[in-house]
XYZ file of C-alpha atoms in Angstrom:
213
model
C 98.682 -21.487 -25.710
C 97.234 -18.469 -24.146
C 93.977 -18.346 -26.907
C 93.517 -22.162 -26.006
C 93.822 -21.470 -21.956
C 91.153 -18.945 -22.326
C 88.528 -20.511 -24.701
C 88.124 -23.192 -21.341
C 87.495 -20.121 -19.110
C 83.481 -19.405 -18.745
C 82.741 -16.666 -21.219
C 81.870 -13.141 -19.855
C 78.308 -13.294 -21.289
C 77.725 -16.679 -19.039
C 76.782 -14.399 -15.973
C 74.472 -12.613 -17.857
C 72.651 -15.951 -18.874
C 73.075 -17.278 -15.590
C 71.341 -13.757 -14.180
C 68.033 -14.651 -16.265
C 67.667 -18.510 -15.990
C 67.790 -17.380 -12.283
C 65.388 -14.951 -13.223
C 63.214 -17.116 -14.646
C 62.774 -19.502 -11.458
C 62.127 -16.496 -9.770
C 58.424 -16.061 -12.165
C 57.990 -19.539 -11.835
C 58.267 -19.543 -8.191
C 56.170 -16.538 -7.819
C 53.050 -18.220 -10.442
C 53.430 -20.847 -8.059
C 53.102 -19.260 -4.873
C 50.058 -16.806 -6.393
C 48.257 -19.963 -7.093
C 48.994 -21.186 -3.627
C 47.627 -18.543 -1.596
C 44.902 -18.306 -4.757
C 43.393 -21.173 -4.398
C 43.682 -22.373 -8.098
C 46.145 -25.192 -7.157
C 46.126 -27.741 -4.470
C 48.585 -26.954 -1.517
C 50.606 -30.021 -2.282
C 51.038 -29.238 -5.800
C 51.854 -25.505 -5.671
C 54.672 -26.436 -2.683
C 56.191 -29.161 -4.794
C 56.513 -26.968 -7.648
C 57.500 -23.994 -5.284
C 60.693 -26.300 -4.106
C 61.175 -27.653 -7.687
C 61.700 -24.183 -8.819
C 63.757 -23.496 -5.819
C 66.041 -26.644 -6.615
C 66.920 -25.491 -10.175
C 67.712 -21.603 -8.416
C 69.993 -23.249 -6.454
C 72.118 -24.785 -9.547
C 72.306 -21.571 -11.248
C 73.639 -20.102 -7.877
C 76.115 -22.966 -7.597
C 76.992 -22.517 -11.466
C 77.353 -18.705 -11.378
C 79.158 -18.855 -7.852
C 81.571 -21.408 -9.709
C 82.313 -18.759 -12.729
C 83.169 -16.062 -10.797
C 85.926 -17.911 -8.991
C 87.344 -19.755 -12.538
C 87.045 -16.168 -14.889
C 89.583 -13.934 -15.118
C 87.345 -10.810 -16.858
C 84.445 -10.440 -15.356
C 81.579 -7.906 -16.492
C 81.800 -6.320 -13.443
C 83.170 -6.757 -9.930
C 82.642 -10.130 -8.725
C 81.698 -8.853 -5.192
C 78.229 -7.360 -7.082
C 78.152 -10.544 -8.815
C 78.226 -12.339 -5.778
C 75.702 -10.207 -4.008
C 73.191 -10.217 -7.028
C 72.877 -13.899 -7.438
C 73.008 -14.527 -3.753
C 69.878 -11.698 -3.550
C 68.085 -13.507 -6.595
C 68.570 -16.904 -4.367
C 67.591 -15.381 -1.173
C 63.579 -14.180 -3.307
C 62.795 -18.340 -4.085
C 64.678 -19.226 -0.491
C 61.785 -16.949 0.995
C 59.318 -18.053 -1.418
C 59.986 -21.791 -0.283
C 60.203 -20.733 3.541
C 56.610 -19.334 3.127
C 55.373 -22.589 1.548
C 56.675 -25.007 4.144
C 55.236 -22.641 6.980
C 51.746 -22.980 4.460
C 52.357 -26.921 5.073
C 53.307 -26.876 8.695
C 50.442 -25.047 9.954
C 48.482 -26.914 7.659
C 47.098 -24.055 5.474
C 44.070 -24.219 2.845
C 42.567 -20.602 3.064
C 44.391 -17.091 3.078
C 43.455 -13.428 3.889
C 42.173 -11.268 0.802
C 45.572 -9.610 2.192
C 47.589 -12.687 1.485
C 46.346 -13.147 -1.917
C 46.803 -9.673 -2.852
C 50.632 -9.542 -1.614
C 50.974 -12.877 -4.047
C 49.949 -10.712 -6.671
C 52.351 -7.850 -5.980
C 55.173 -10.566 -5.780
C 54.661 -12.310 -8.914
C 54.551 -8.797 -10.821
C 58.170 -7.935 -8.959
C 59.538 -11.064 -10.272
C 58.028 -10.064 -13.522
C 60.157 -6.362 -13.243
C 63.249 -8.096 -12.370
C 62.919 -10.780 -15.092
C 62.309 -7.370 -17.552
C 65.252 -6.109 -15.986
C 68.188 -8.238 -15.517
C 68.640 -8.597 -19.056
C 69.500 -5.033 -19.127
C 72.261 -5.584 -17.605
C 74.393 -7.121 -20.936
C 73.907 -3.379 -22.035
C 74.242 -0.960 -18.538
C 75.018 2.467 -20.525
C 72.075 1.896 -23.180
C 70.129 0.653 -20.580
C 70.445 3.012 -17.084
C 67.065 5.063 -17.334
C 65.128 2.196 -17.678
C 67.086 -0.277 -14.874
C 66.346 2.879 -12.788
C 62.648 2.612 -13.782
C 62.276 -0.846 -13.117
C 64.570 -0.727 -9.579
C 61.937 2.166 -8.510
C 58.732 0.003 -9.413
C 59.998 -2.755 -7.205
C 60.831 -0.641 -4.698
C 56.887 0.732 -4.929
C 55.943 -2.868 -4.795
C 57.634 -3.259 -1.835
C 55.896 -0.805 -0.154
C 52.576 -1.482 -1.693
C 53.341 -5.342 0.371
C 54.346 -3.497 3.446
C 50.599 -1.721 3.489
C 48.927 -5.044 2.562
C 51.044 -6.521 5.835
C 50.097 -4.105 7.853
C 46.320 -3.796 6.976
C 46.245 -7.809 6.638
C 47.445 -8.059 10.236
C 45.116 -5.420 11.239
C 42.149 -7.167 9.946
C 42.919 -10.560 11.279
C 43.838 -9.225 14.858
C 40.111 -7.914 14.843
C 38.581 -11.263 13.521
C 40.784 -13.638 15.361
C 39.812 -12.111 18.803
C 38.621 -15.144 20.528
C 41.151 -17.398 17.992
C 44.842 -16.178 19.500
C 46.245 -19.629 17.033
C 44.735 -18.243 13.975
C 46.091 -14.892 14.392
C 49.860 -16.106 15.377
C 49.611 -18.777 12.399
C 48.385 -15.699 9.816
C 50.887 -13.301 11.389
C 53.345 -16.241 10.552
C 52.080 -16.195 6.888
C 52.361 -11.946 6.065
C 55.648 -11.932 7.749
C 56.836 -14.605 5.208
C 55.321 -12.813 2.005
C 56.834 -9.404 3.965
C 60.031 -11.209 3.690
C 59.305 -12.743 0.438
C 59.452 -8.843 -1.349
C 62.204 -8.066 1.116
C 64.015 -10.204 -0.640
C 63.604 -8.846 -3.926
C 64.014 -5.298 -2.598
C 67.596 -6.154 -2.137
C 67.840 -7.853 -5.576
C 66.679 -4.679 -6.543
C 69.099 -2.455 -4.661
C 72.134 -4.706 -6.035
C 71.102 -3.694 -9.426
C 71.093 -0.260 -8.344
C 74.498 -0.417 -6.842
C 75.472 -1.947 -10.033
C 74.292 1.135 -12.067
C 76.003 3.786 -9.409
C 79.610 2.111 -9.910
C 79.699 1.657 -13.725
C 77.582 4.349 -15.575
Protein backbone atom coordinates (compact mmCIF):
# COMPACT_ATOMS: atom_id res chain seq x y z
CA UNK A 1 0.00 0.00 0.00
CA UNK A 2 2.73 2.26 1.05
CA UNK A 3 5.05 1.41 -2.44
CA UNK A 4 1.72 2.17 -4.42
CA UNK A 5 0.97 5.62 -2.29
CA UNK A 6 4.38 6.74 -3.17
CA UNK A 7 4.87 5.81 -6.90
CA UNK A 8 1.75 8.77 -7.31
CA UNK A 9 3.98 11.23 -5.36
CA UNK A 10 6.20 13.52 -7.93
CA UNK A 11 9.59 11.89 -8.02
CA UNK A 12 12.56 13.73 -6.35
CA UNK A 13 14.38 14.17 -9.70
CA UNK A 14 11.07 16.20 -11.04
CA UNK A 15 12.51 19.48 -9.42
CA UNK A 16 15.58 19.06 -10.98
CA UNK A 17 13.81 18.82 -14.49
CA UNK A 18 11.52 21.40 -13.60
CA UNK A 19 14.84 23.70 -12.58
CA UNK A 20 16.12 23.40 -16.37
CA UNK A 21 12.90 23.56 -18.54
CA UNK A 22 12.70 26.82 -16.45
CA UNK A 23 16.08 27.31 -17.39
CA UNK A 24 15.59 26.97 -20.72
CA UNK A 25 12.79 29.81 -21.08
CA UNK A 26 15.13 31.79 -19.38
CA UNK A 27 17.80 31.50 -22.90
CA UNK A 28 14.92 31.77 -24.91
CA UNK A 29 13.71 34.83 -23.31
CA UNK A 30 17.06 36.35 -23.22
CA UNK A 31 17.74 35.44 -27.48
CA UNK A 32 14.62 37.17 -27.64
CA UNK A 33 15.17 40.22 -25.86
CA UNK A 34 19.02 40.51 -27.50
CA UNK A 35 17.30 40.55 -30.78
CA UNK A 36 14.91 43.16 -29.53
CA UNK A 37 17.14 45.76 -28.44
CA UNK A 38 19.45 44.32 -31.61
CA UNK A 39 17.54 45.16 -34.11
CA UNK A 40 17.50 41.71 -35.92
CA UNK A 41 13.76 41.17 -35.13
CA UNK A 42 10.79 43.36 -35.44
CA UNK A 43 9.53 44.82 -32.02
CA UNK A 44 6.28 42.98 -32.35
CA UNK A 45 7.81 39.74 -32.95
CA UNK A 46 10.61 39.71 -30.35
CA UNK A 47 7.72 40.92 -27.53
CA UNK A 48 5.37 38.16 -28.58
CA UNK A 49 7.96 35.65 -28.29
CA UNK A 50 9.37 37.44 -25.09
CA UNK A 51 5.68 36.79 -23.39
CA UNK A 52 5.39 33.34 -25.08
CA UNK A 53 8.47 32.33 -23.32
CA UNK A 54 7.28 34.01 -20.24
CA UNK A 55 3.85 32.01 -20.42
CA UNK A 56 5.52 28.55 -20.51
CA UNK A 57 7.98 29.97 -17.22
CA UNK A 58 5.02 30.48 -15.57
CA UNK A 59 3.72 26.66 -15.92
CA UNK A 60 6.89 25.29 -14.76
CA UNK A 61 6.57 27.70 -11.69
CA UNK A 62 2.98 26.57 -11.17
CA UNK A 63 4.14 22.79 -11.74
CA UNK A 64 7.22 22.95 -9.46
CA UNK A 65 5.27 25.16 -6.81
CA UNK A 66 2.61 22.21 -6.99
CA UNK A 67 5.45 19.38 -6.20
CA UNK A 68 6.81 20.84 -3.41
CA UNK A 69 3.52 20.98 -1.57
CA UNK A 70 2.40 17.08 -2.78
CA UNK A 71 6.29 15.40 -2.05
CA UNK A 72 7.18 14.13 0.96
CA UNK A 73 11.32 13.88 0.20
CA UNK A 74 12.43 16.61 -1.26
CA UNK A 75 16.15 17.16 -2.58
CA UNK A 76 16.50 19.82 -0.43
CA UNK A 77 14.50 22.21 1.73
CA UNK A 78 11.48 23.30 0.04
CA UNK A 79 11.92 26.93 1.32
CA UNK A 80 15.24 27.04 -1.29
CA UNK A 81 13.08 25.35 -3.65
CA UNK A 82 10.61 27.85 -3.37
CA UNK A 83 12.98 30.75 -3.52
CA UNK A 84 14.94 29.31 -6.60
CA UNK A 85 12.06 28.86 -8.90
CA UNK A 86 10.37 31.98 -7.73
CA UNK A 87 14.06 33.84 -8.59
CA UNK A 88 14.19 31.92 -12.06
CA UNK A 89 10.42 33.41 -12.59
CA UNK A 90 11.18 36.78 -11.34
CA UNK A 91 14.56 36.91 -14.61
CA UNK A 92 11.58 36.33 -17.65
CA UNK A 93 8.94 38.51 -15.30
CA UNK A 94 11.68 41.35 -15.77
CA UNK A 95 12.51 40.35 -19.16
CA UNK A 96 8.70 40.78 -20.14
CA UNK A 97 8.37 44.09 -17.97
CA UNK A 98 11.22 45.54 -20.16
CA UNK A 99 9.44 44.54 -23.40
CA UNK A 100 6.05 46.03 -22.66
CA UNK A 101 7.83 49.35 -21.46
CA UNK A 102 9.79 48.80 -25.27
CA UNK A 103 5.98 48.78 -26.60
CA UNK A 104 4.53 51.50 -24.47
CA UNK A 105 6.94 54.09 -25.25
CA UNK A 106 6.87 52.90 -28.59
CA UNK A 107 10.55 51.84 -29.00
CA UNK A 108 12.49 50.98 -32.41
CA UNK A 109 16.16 52.13 -31.61
CA UNK A 110 18.37 51.50 -28.39
CA UNK A 111 21.65 52.90 -26.91
CA UNK A 112 24.97 50.95 -27.95
CA UNK A 113 24.51 50.65 -23.96
CA UNK A 114 21.24 48.86 -24.27
CA UNK A 115 22.39 46.45 -26.76
CA UNK A 116 25.44 45.64 -24.97
CA UNK A 117 23.54 44.90 -21.49
CA UNK A 118 21.28 42.39 -23.88
CA UNK A 119 24.35 40.72 -24.54
CA UNK A 120 25.56 40.37 -20.96
CA UNK A 121 21.97 39.01 -20.12
CA UNK A 122 21.64 36.40 -22.61
CA UNK A 123 25.25 35.01 -21.61
CA UNK A 124 23.88 34.96 -17.68
CA UNK A 125 21.02 32.95 -18.75
CA UNK A 126 23.49 30.90 -20.62
CA UNK A 127 25.66 30.37 -16.97
CA UNK A 128 22.59 29.54 -15.17
CA UNK A 129 21.26 27.13 -17.84
CA UNK A 130 25.16 25.50 -17.48
CA UNK A 131 24.51 25.54 -13.98
CA UNK A 132 21.30 24.41 -12.65
CA UNK A 133 21.86 21.07 -13.84
CA UNK A 134 24.55 20.83 -11.36
CA UNK A 135 22.45 20.80 -8.95
CA UNK A 136 21.22 16.76 -9.38
CA UNK A 137 24.95 16.28 -8.24
CA UNK A 138 25.83 19.34 -5.40
CA UNK A 139 29.01 17.45 -3.79
CA UNK A 140 30.57 16.50 -7.35
CA UNK A 141 29.57 19.63 -8.49
CA UNK A 142 30.41 22.69 -5.70
CA UNK A 143 33.68 24.23 -7.33
CA UNK A 144 32.16 24.67 -10.43
CA UNK A 145 28.37 26.02 -9.14
CA UNK A 146 30.76 28.41 -7.28
CA UNK A 147 32.41 29.29 -10.63
CA UNK A 148 29.42 29.83 -12.45
CA UNK A 149 27.49 31.83 -9.28
CA UNK A 150 30.76 34.22 -9.40
CA UNK A 151 30.56 34.82 -13.32
CA UNK A 152 27.00 35.97 -12.93
CA UNK A 153 27.70 37.90 -10.24
CA UNK A 154 30.63 39.68 -12.65
CA UNK A 155 27.92 40.01 -15.18
CA UNK A 156 25.98 41.77 -12.96
CA UNK A 157 28.32 44.23 -12.38
CA UNK A 158 29.62 44.43 -15.86
CA UNK A 159 25.38 45.62 -16.49
CA UNK A 160 25.61 47.95 -13.59
CA UNK A 161 28.71 49.90 -15.53
CA UNK A 162 26.87 49.67 -18.88
CA UNK A 163 23.73 51.42 -16.78
CA UNK A 164 25.59 53.80 -15.49
CA UNK A 165 27.73 54.86 -18.56
CA UNK A 166 24.44 54.34 -20.82
CA UNK A 167 22.64 56.90 -18.65
CA UNK A 168 25.59 59.06 -18.69
CA UNK A 169 25.75 59.24 -22.36
CA UNK A 170 22.13 59.81 -23.02
CA UNK A 171 21.81 62.59 -20.26
CA UNK A 172 24.52 64.45 -22.45
CA UNK A 173 22.71 63.81 -25.86
CA UNK A 174 19.20 64.21 -24.69
CA UNK A 175 19.89 67.78 -23.34
CA UNK A 176 17.29 69.67 -25.16
CA UNK A 177 15.05 66.09 -25.35
CA UNK A 178 14.06 65.72 -21.32
CA UNK A 179 11.25 62.66 -22.97
CA UNK A 180 13.99 60.80 -24.57
CA UNK A 181 16.15 60.73 -21.64
CA UNK A 182 13.21 59.71 -19.01
CA UNK A 183 11.92 57.05 -21.71
CA UNK A 184 15.84 55.57 -22.04
CA UNK A 185 16.35 55.91 -18.29
CA UNK A 186 13.04 53.81 -18.24
CA UNK A 187 14.71 51.21 -20.58
CA UNK A 188 18.46 50.63 -18.48
CA UNK A 189 16.57 50.53 -15.31
CA UNK A 190 14.54 47.56 -16.75
CA UNK A 191 17.67 45.60 -18.21
CA UNK A 192 19.35 46.82 -14.54
CA UNK A 193 16.52 44.93 -13.13
CA UNK A 194 16.49 42.33 -15.71
CA UNK A 195 20.29 40.95 -14.27
CA UNK A 196 19.05 41.84 -10.82
CA UNK A 197 16.97 39.30 -11.20
CA UNK A 198 19.29 36.71 -12.07
CA UNK A 199 21.74 37.91 -9.41
CA UNK A 200 19.34 36.54 -6.93
CA UNK A 201 18.81 33.30 -8.93
CA UNK A 202 22.31 33.22 -8.55
CA UNK A 203 22.61 33.85 -4.83
CA UNK A 204 19.80 31.05 -4.19
CA UNK A 205 22.12 28.64 -5.75
CA UNK A 206 24.73 29.82 -3.57
CA UNK A 207 22.69 29.49 -0.47
CA UNK A 208 21.92 26.13 -1.73
CA UNK A 209 25.66 25.12 -1.81
CA UNK A 210 26.40 26.80 1.88
CA UNK A 211 23.58 24.52 3.59
CA UNK A 212 24.29 21.11 1.97
CA UNK A 213 28.05 20.68 1.04
Amino acid sequence: MLGWFRALMPKEDRFFDLFERHAATLVDGAAALRALLDGTQEVALACRAIAEHEDKADVITRDALLAVRRTFITPFDRGDIQALVTALDDAIDQMLKTAKAVQLFEVTTFEPAMREMGGVIQEAASVVAEALPKLRSLGENATDLNTLTERVIQLEGRADDLHNAGLKALFKASRQEPMAFLVGSELYDSLEKVMDRFEDVANQISSILVEHV
